[in-house]
Amino acid sequence: MTKFDDLFTEVDEDSETREKRENHPKIADGKLYKEVSQLTGYSQREVTEICTQLFELIVLEVFQVGNRVNFRNFGTFWQKKTKSNNNNLVKINHTRAKDPISIKANGVNYSLTFRMSKNIRQRISSIRRKD
């Protein structure tokens, strides 16, 4: 279990949301780590650890510190308030607290939001044009 798993866990998920997620084609993260490993020469274990730490750092920086995280020529991650669906609760485990704290602030949850940069959008549109 990673720090990220301890920090945020969703209690309930809308069945429509679950169905949409399950019907999309997926690629396993292990396959991506393997490809990065082959391209860089680092072991797959090292690549997995680096990526896991990077993702955890992004989430901690956005949710605990409240900063936006910007990767030049890639995109920006930030925290966005969203209205709760079916009164979903978000549990936050604080390191000093003995019990997890459930937060439900007037039906408002927070989500990790990503907006891709212009460069990425242009690259995607050029790839789609070729197909």
Short mmCIF file of N, CA and C in Angstrom, two decimals:
data_model
loop_
_atom_site.label_atom_id
_atom_site.label_comp_id
_atom_site.label_asym_id
_atom_site.label_seq_id
_atom_site.Cartn_x
_atom_site.Cartn_y
_atom_site.Cartn_z
N MET A 1 0.86 -1.19 0.00
CA MET A 1 0.00 0.00 0.00
C MET A 1 0.89 1.24 0.00
N THR A 2 0.60 2.17 -0.86
CA THR A 2 1.42 3.38 -0.99
C THR A 2 0.86 4.50 -0.12
N LYS A 3 1.61 5.58 -0.03
CA LYS A 3 1.14 6.76 0.71
C LYS A 3 -0.14 7.29 0.09
N PHE A 4 -0.23 7.20 -1.24
CA PHE A 4 -1.42 7.69 -1.94
C PHE A 4 -2.65 6.90 -1.52
N ASP A 5 -2.53 5.56 -1.38
CA ASP A 5 -3.67 4.74 -0.98
C ASP A 5 -4.14 5.12 0.42
N ASP A 6 -3.20 5.44 1.30
CA ASP A 6 -3.57 5.84 2.66
C ASP A 6 -4.26 7.19 2.68
N LEU A 7 -3.91 8.06 1.74
CA LEU A 7 -4.40 9.43 1.79
C LEU A 7 -5.84 9.57 1.34
N PHE A 8 -6.18 8.99 0.20
CA PHE A 8 -7.54 9.14 -0.33
C PHE A 8 -8.09 7.80 -0.76
N THR A 9 -9.25 7.45 -0.23
CA THR A 9 -9.96 6.27 -0.69
C THR A 9 -11.42 6.63 -0.86
N GLU A 10 -11.97 6.29 -2.00
CA GLU A 10 -13.38 6.60 -2.24
C GLU A 10 -14.22 5.51 -1.62
N VAL A 11 -15.28 5.90 -0.93
CA VAL A 11 -16.14 4.96 -0.24
C VAL A 11 -17.19 4.38 -1.17
N ASP A 12 -17.77 5.20 -2.05
CA ASP A 12 -18.86 4.75 -2.91
C ASP A 12 -18.61 5.26 -4.32
N GLU A 13 -19.05 4.47 -5.30
CA GLU A 13 -18.88 4.89 -6.69
C GLU A 13 -20.20 4.69 -7.41
N ASP A 14 -20.56 5.65 -8.21
CA ASP A 14 -21.77 5.59 -8.99
C ASP A 14 -21.67 4.45 -10.00
N SER A 15 -22.75 3.66 -10.17
CA SER A 15 -22.71 2.51 -11.08
C SER A 15 -22.51 2.94 -12.53
N GLU A 16 -23.05 4.09 -12.91
CA GLU A 16 -22.87 4.60 -14.27
C GLU A 16 -21.40 4.95 -14.52
N THR A 17 -20.76 5.56 -13.53
CA THR A 17 -19.34 5.91 -13.64
C THR A 17 -18.50 4.64 -13.76
N ARG A 18 -18.81 3.64 -12.94
CA ARG A 18 -18.08 2.37 -12.97
C ARG A 18 -18.22 1.71 -14.34
N GLU A 19 -19.43 1.71 -14.89
CA GLU A 19 -19.68 1.09 -16.19
C GLU A 19 -18.89 1.79 -17.30
N LYS A 20 -18.87 3.11 -17.29
CA LYS A 20 -18.11 3.87 -18.30
C LYS A 20 -16.63 3.53 -18.22
N ARG A 21 -16.11 3.45 -16.99
CA ARG A 21 -14.70 3.17 -16.80
C ARG A 21 -14.34 1.77 -17.29
N GLU A 22 -15.22 0.80 -17.04
CA GLU A 22 -14.93 -0.58 -17.40
C GLU A 22 -15.01 -0.83 -18.91
N ASN A 23 -15.74 0.00 -19.65
CA ASN A 23 -15.91 -0.22 -21.09
C ASN A 23 -14.82 0.41 -21.94
N HIS A 24 -13.92 1.20 -21.37
CA HIS A 24 -12.84 1.82 -22.13
C HIS A 24 -11.66 0.87 -22.24
N PRO A 25 -10.96 0.89 -23.38
CA PRO A 25 -9.76 0.06 -23.50
C PRO A 25 -8.72 0.53 -22.48
N LYS A 26 -7.98 -0.41 -21.94
CA LYS A 26 -7.02 -0.08 -20.89
C LYS A 26 -5.64 -0.58 -21.28
N ILE A 27 -4.63 0.06 -20.71
CA ILE A 27 -3.27 -0.42 -20.83
C ILE A 27 -2.73 -0.50 -19.41
N ALA A 28 -2.14 -1.62 -19.08
CA ALA A 28 -1.64 -1.82 -17.72
C ALA A 28 -0.39 -0.97 -17.50
N ASP A 29 -0.27 -0.45 -16.29
CA ASP A 29 0.90 0.38 -15.99
C ASP A 29 2.19 -0.42 -16.11
N GLY A 30 2.14 -1.71 -15.84
CA GLY A 30 3.33 -2.55 -15.96
C GLY A 30 3.90 -2.55 -17.37
N LYS A 31 3.02 -2.50 -18.36
CA LYS A 31 3.47 -2.47 -19.76
C LYS A 31 4.19 -1.16 -20.05
N LEU A 32 3.65 -0.06 -19.53
CA LEU A 32 4.31 1.24 -19.72
C LEU A 32 5.67 1.27 -19.02
N TYR A 33 5.72 0.75 -17.79
CA TYR A 33 6.98 0.72 -17.06
C TYR A 33 8.02 -0.12 -17.82
N LYS A 34 7.57 -1.22 -18.40
CA LYS A 34 8.47 -2.08 -19.16
C LYS A 34 9.03 -1.35 -20.37
N GLU A 35 8.17 -0.61 -21.08
CA GLU A 35 8.62 0.14 -22.26
C GLU A 35 9.62 1.23 -21.87
N VAL A 36 9.33 1.95 -20.78
CA VAL A 36 10.25 3.00 -20.31
C VAL A 36 11.57 2.36 -19.90
N SER A 37 11.50 1.21 -19.26
CA SER A 37 12.70 0.49 -18.85
C SER A 37 13.56 0.14 -20.05
N GLN A 38 12.94 -0.34 -21.11
CA GLN A 38 13.69 -0.70 -22.32
C GLN A 38 14.29 0.53 -23.00
N LEU A 39 13.56 1.65 -23.00
CA LEU A 39 14.06 2.87 -23.64
C LEU A 39 15.20 3.51 -22.87
N THR A 40 15.15 3.44 -21.54
CA THR A 40 16.12 4.16 -20.72
C THR A 40 17.29 3.32 -20.24
N GLY A 41 17.11 2.00 -20.20
CA GLY A 41 18.17 1.15 -19.69
C GLY A 41 18.09 0.93 -18.19
N TYR A 42 17.17 1.57 -17.51
CA TYR A 42 16.96 1.33 -16.08
C TYR A 42 16.14 0.05 -15.92
N SER A 43 16.27 -0.59 -14.76
CA SER A 43 15.48 -1.80 -14.52
C SER A 43 14.00 -1.43 -14.37
N GLN A 44 13.14 -2.41 -14.61
CA GLN A 44 11.71 -2.16 -14.52
C GLN A 44 11.33 -1.80 -13.08
N ARG A 45 12.01 -2.39 -12.12
CA ARG A 45 11.75 -2.09 -10.71
C ARG A 45 12.08 -0.63 -10.40
N GLU A 46 13.22 -0.14 -10.92
CA GLU A 46 13.61 1.26 -10.70
C GLU A 46 12.61 2.22 -11.35
N VAL A 47 12.19 1.91 -12.57
CA VAL A 47 11.22 2.76 -13.27
C VAL A 47 9.90 2.79 -12.51
N THR A 48 9.45 1.63 -12.05
CA THR A 48 8.20 1.55 -11.29
C THR A 48 8.29 2.39 -10.02
N GLU A 49 9.39 2.29 -9.31
CA GLU A 49 9.56 3.05 -8.06
C GLU A 49 9.60 4.55 -8.33
N ILE A 50 10.32 4.96 -9.35
CA ILE A 50 10.41 6.39 -9.70
C ILE A 50 9.04 6.94 -10.06
N CYS A 51 8.31 6.23 -10.91
CA CYS A 51 6.98 6.69 -11.33
C CYS A 51 6.02 6.74 -10.16
N THR A 52 6.05 5.72 -9.30
CA THR A 52 5.18 5.70 -8.12
C THR A 52 5.46 6.89 -7.22
N GLN A 53 6.74 7.16 -6.97
CA GLN A 53 7.11 8.29 -6.13
C GLN A 53 6.69 9.62 -6.77
N LEU A 54 6.84 9.73 -8.08
CA LEU A 54 6.45 10.95 -8.78
C LEU A 54 4.95 11.19 -8.64
N PHE A 55 4.14 10.15 -8.86
CA PHE A 55 2.69 10.30 -8.75
C PHE A 55 2.27 10.65 -7.32
N GLU A 56 2.91 10.01 -6.34
CA GLU A 56 2.60 10.32 -4.95
C GLU A 56 2.96 11.77 -4.62
N LEU A 57 4.10 12.22 -5.12
CA LEU A 57 4.52 13.60 -4.89
C LEU A 57 3.54 14.60 -5.50
N ILE A 58 3.06 14.31 -6.70
CA ILE A 58 2.07 15.19 -7.35
C ILE A 58 0.83 15.29 -6.49
N VAL A 59 0.31 14.15 -6.05
CA VAL A 59 -0.92 14.14 -5.26
C VAL A 59 -0.72 14.86 -3.93
N LEU A 60 0.39 14.61 -3.25
CA LEU A 60 0.65 15.27 -1.97
C LEU A 60 0.81 16.77 -2.15
N GLU A 61 1.51 17.18 -3.18
CA GLU A 61 1.73 18.61 -3.43
C GLU A 61 0.41 19.31 -3.72
N VAL A 62 -0.45 18.67 -4.50
CA VAL A 62 -1.73 19.28 -4.87
C VAL A 62 -2.69 19.31 -3.70
N PHE A 63 -2.87 18.19 -3.00
CA PHE A 63 -3.90 18.11 -1.97
C PHE A 63 -3.44 18.60 -0.59
N GLN A 64 -2.21 18.31 -0.20
CA GLN A 64 -1.78 18.74 1.13
C GLN A 64 -1.27 20.17 1.14
N VAL A 65 -0.48 20.53 0.14
CA VAL A 65 0.10 21.87 0.10
C VAL A 65 -0.85 22.84 -0.60
N GLY A 66 -1.59 22.35 -1.58
CA GLY A 66 -2.53 23.20 -2.31
C GLY A 66 -1.95 23.88 -3.52
N ASN A 67 -0.78 23.43 -3.96
CA ASN A 67 -0.13 24.03 -5.13
C ASN A 67 -0.56 23.35 -6.42
N ARG A 68 -0.41 24.08 -7.52
CA ARG A 68 -0.54 23.48 -8.85
C ARG A 68 0.81 22.87 -9.19
N VAL A 69 0.78 21.76 -9.92
CA VAL A 69 2.02 21.13 -10.36
C VAL A 69 2.05 21.21 -11.88
N ASN A 70 3.05 21.92 -12.41
CA ASN A 70 3.14 22.16 -13.85
C ASN A 70 4.36 21.46 -14.42
N PHE A 71 4.14 20.65 -15.46
CA PHE A 71 5.23 20.05 -16.22
C PHE A 71 5.26 20.74 -17.57
N ARG A 72 6.33 21.47 -17.83
CA ARG A 72 6.45 22.21 -19.08
C ARG A 72 6.32 21.26 -20.27
N ASN A 73 5.56 21.68 -21.26
CA ASN A 73 5.29 20.91 -22.48
C ASN A 73 4.53 19.60 -22.23
N PHE A 74 3.92 19.47 -21.05
CA PHE A 74 3.10 18.29 -20.77
C PHE A 74 1.72 18.70 -20.26
N GLY A 75 1.68 19.40 -19.11
CA GLY A 75 0.40 19.84 -18.59
C GLY A 75 0.48 20.22 -17.12
N THR A 76 -0.69 20.51 -16.54
CA THR A 76 -0.78 21.00 -15.16
C THR A 76 -1.79 20.17 -14.38
N PHE A 77 -1.43 19.83 -13.14
CA PHE A 77 -2.33 19.16 -12.20
C PHE A 77 -2.75 20.17 -11.15
N TRP A 78 -4.02 20.15 -10.74
CA TRP A 78 -4.48 20.99 -9.65
C TRP A 78 -5.69 20.37 -8.99
N GLN A 79 -6.06 20.95 -7.87
CA GLN A 79 -7.19 20.49 -7.07
C GLN A 79 -8.44 21.24 -7.51
N LYS A 80 -9.54 20.52 -7.69
CA LYS A 80 -10.77 21.15 -8.12
C LYS A 80 -11.92 20.69 -7.24
N LYS A 81 -12.75 21.64 -6.82
CA LYS A 81 -13.93 21.28 -6.03
C LYS A 81 -14.97 20.68 -6.95
N THR A 82 -15.54 19.55 -6.53
CA THR A 82 -16.62 18.93 -7.28
C THR A 82 -17.76 18.62 -6.34
N LYS A 83 -18.97 18.68 -6.85
CA LYS A 83 -20.11 18.33 -6.02
C LYS A 83 -20.16 16.83 -5.85
N SER A 84 -20.58 16.41 -4.69
CA SER A 84 -20.63 15.00 -4.34
C SER A 84 -21.75 14.28 -5.09
N ASN A 85 -21.46 13.08 -5.58
CA ASN A 85 -22.49 12.23 -6.18
C ASN A 85 -22.96 11.23 -5.14
N ASN A 86 -24.25 11.14 -4.93
CA ASN A 86 -24.82 10.18 -3.98
C ASN A 86 -24.16 10.27 -2.61
N ASN A 87 -23.79 11.47 -2.21
CA ASN A 87 -23.18 11.70 -0.90
C ASN A 87 -21.93 10.86 -0.68
N ASN A 88 -21.08 10.76 -1.70
CA ASN A 88 -19.82 10.05 -1.53
C ASN A 88 -19.01 10.72 -0.43
N LEU A 89 -18.31 9.92 0.33
CA LEU A 89 -17.44 10.44 1.38
C LEU A 89 -16.00 10.20 0.97
N VAL A 90 -15.14 11.10 1.33
CA VAL A 90 -13.72 10.92 1.10
C VAL A 90 -13.08 10.77 2.46
N LYS A 91 -12.34 9.68 2.65
CA LYS A 91 -11.66 9.47 3.92
C LYS A 91 -10.22 9.94 3.79
N ILE A 92 -9.79 10.70 4.76
CA ILE A 92 -8.41 11.18 4.77
C ILE A 92 -7.75 10.66 6.04
N ASN A 93 -6.65 9.94 5.89
CA ASN A 93 -5.90 9.44 7.03
C ASN A 93 -4.77 10.41 7.32
N HIS A 94 -4.82 11.04 8.46
CA HIS A 94 -3.74 11.92 8.86
C HIS A 94 -2.71 11.09 9.62
N THR A 95 -1.45 11.39 9.46
CA THR A 95 -0.41 10.57 10.07
C THR A 95 -0.47 10.62 11.59
N ARG A 96 -0.90 11.73 12.15
CA ARG A 96 -0.95 11.85 13.61
C ARG A 96 -2.30 11.43 14.19
N ALA A 97 -3.31 11.29 13.36
CA ALA A 97 -4.63 10.90 13.85
C ALA A 97 -4.71 9.38 13.94
N LYS A 98 -5.38 8.90 14.98
CA LYS A 98 -5.50 7.45 15.16
C LYS A 98 -6.57 6.87 14.25
N ASP A 99 -7.64 7.59 14.02
CA ASP A 99 -8.74 7.10 13.20
C ASP A 99 -8.85 7.94 11.93
N PRO A 100 -9.26 7.31 10.83
CA PRO A 100 -9.48 8.09 9.61
C PRO A 100 -10.60 9.10 9.80
N ILE A 101 -10.48 10.24 9.15
CA ILE A 101 -11.48 11.30 9.28
C ILE A 101 -12.28 11.35 8.00
N SER A 102 -13.59 11.26 8.11
CA SER A 102 -14.45 11.38 6.94
C SER A 102 -14.81 12.84 6.76
N ILE A 103 -14.64 13.35 5.56
CA ILE A 103 -14.94 14.75 5.29
C ILE A 103 -16.09 14.83 4.31
N LYS A 104 -17.11 15.57 4.68
CA LYS A 104 -18.24 15.83 3.80
C LYS A 104 -18.62 17.28 4.04
N ALA A 105 -18.05 18.17 3.27
CA ALA A 105 -18.25 19.60 3.48
C ALA A 105 -19.33 20.10 2.53
N ASN A 106 -20.56 20.12 2.99
CA ASN A 106 -21.70 20.60 2.20
C ASN A 106 -21.76 19.95 0.82
N GLY A 107 -21.51 18.64 0.76
CA GLY A 107 -21.59 17.93 -0.51
C GLY A 107 -20.49 18.27 -1.48
N VAL A 108 -19.35 18.78 -1.00
CA VAL A 108 -18.25 19.15 -1.89
C VAL A 108 -17.08 18.20 -1.68
N ASN A 109 -16.61 17.61 -2.75
CA ASN A 109 -15.41 16.79 -2.74
C ASN A 109 -14.34 17.52 -3.55
N TYR A 110 -13.13 17.00 -3.49
CA TYR A 110 -12.05 17.56 -4.28
C TYR A 110 -11.53 16.48 -5.20
N SER A 111 -11.20 16.86 -6.43
CA SER A 111 -10.65 15.90 -7.37
C SER A 111 -9.33 16.43 -7.92
N LEU A 112 -8.50 15.50 -8.35
CA LEU A 112 -7.25 15.86 -9.00
C LEU A 112 -7.56 16.10 -10.47
N THR A 113 -7.27 17.28 -10.96
CA THR A 113 -7.62 17.68 -12.32
C THR A 113 -6.34 17.89 -13.13
N PHE A 114 -6.39 17.51 -14.39
CA PHE A 114 -5.24 17.65 -15.28
C PHE A 114 -5.66 18.36 -16.55
N ARG A 115 -4.86 19.31 -16.98
CA ARG A 115 -5.08 19.97 -18.27
C ARG A 115 -3.78 19.85 -19.06
N MET A 116 -3.89 19.26 -20.24
CA MET A 116 -2.69 19.07 -21.05
C MET A 116 -2.25 20.38 -21.70
N SER A 117 -0.98 20.47 -21.98
CA SER A 117 -0.42 21.68 -22.59
C SER A 117 -0.79 21.74 -24.07
N LYS A 118 -0.57 22.92 -24.66
CA LYS A 118 -0.84 23.10 -26.09
C LYS A 118 -0.01 22.13 -26.93
N ASN A 119 1.24 21.93 -26.53
CA ASN A 119 2.12 21.04 -27.29
C ASN A 119 1.56 19.63 -27.36
N ILE A 120 1.08 19.13 -26.24
CA ILE A 120 0.52 17.77 -26.21
C ILE A 120 -0.75 17.72 -27.05
N ARG A 121 -1.61 18.73 -26.92
CA ARG A 121 -2.84 18.76 -27.72
C ARG A 121 -2.53 18.74 -29.21
N GLN A 122 -1.53 19.52 -29.61
CA GLN A 122 -1.14 19.56 -31.03
C GLN A 122 -0.59 18.21 -31.49
N ARG A 123 0.21 17.57 -30.65
CA ARG A 123 0.76 16.26 -31.01
C ARG A 123 -0.35 15.22 -31.15
N ILE A 124 -1.33 15.26 -30.24
CA ILE A 124 -2.45 14.32 -30.31
C ILE A 124 -3.27 14.55 -31.57
N SER A 125 -3.55 15.81 -31.87
CA SER A 125 -4.34 16.10 -33.08
C SER A 125 -3.59 15.69 -34.35
N SER A 126 -2.27 15.85 -34.37
CA SER A 126 -1.51 15.43 -35.56
C SER A 126 -1.50 13.90 -35.68
N ILE A 127 -1.46 13.19 -34.57
CA ILE A 127 -1.52 11.72 -34.60
C ILE A 127 -2.88 11.27 -35.10
N ARG A 128 -3.94 11.92 -34.64
CA ARG A 128 -5.29 11.56 -35.08
C ARG A 128 -5.49 11.84 -36.57
N ARG A 129 -4.88 12.90 -37.08
CA ARG A 129 -5.00 13.23 -38.51
C ARG A 129 -4.35 12.15 -39.38
N LYS A 130 -3.25 11.58 -38.89
CA LYS A 130 -2.54 10.54 -39.65
C LYS A 130 -3.38 9.27 -39.75
N ASP A 131 -4.17 9.01 -38.70
CA ASP A 131 -5.00 7.79 -38.69
C ASP A 131 -6.18 8.01 -39.55
#
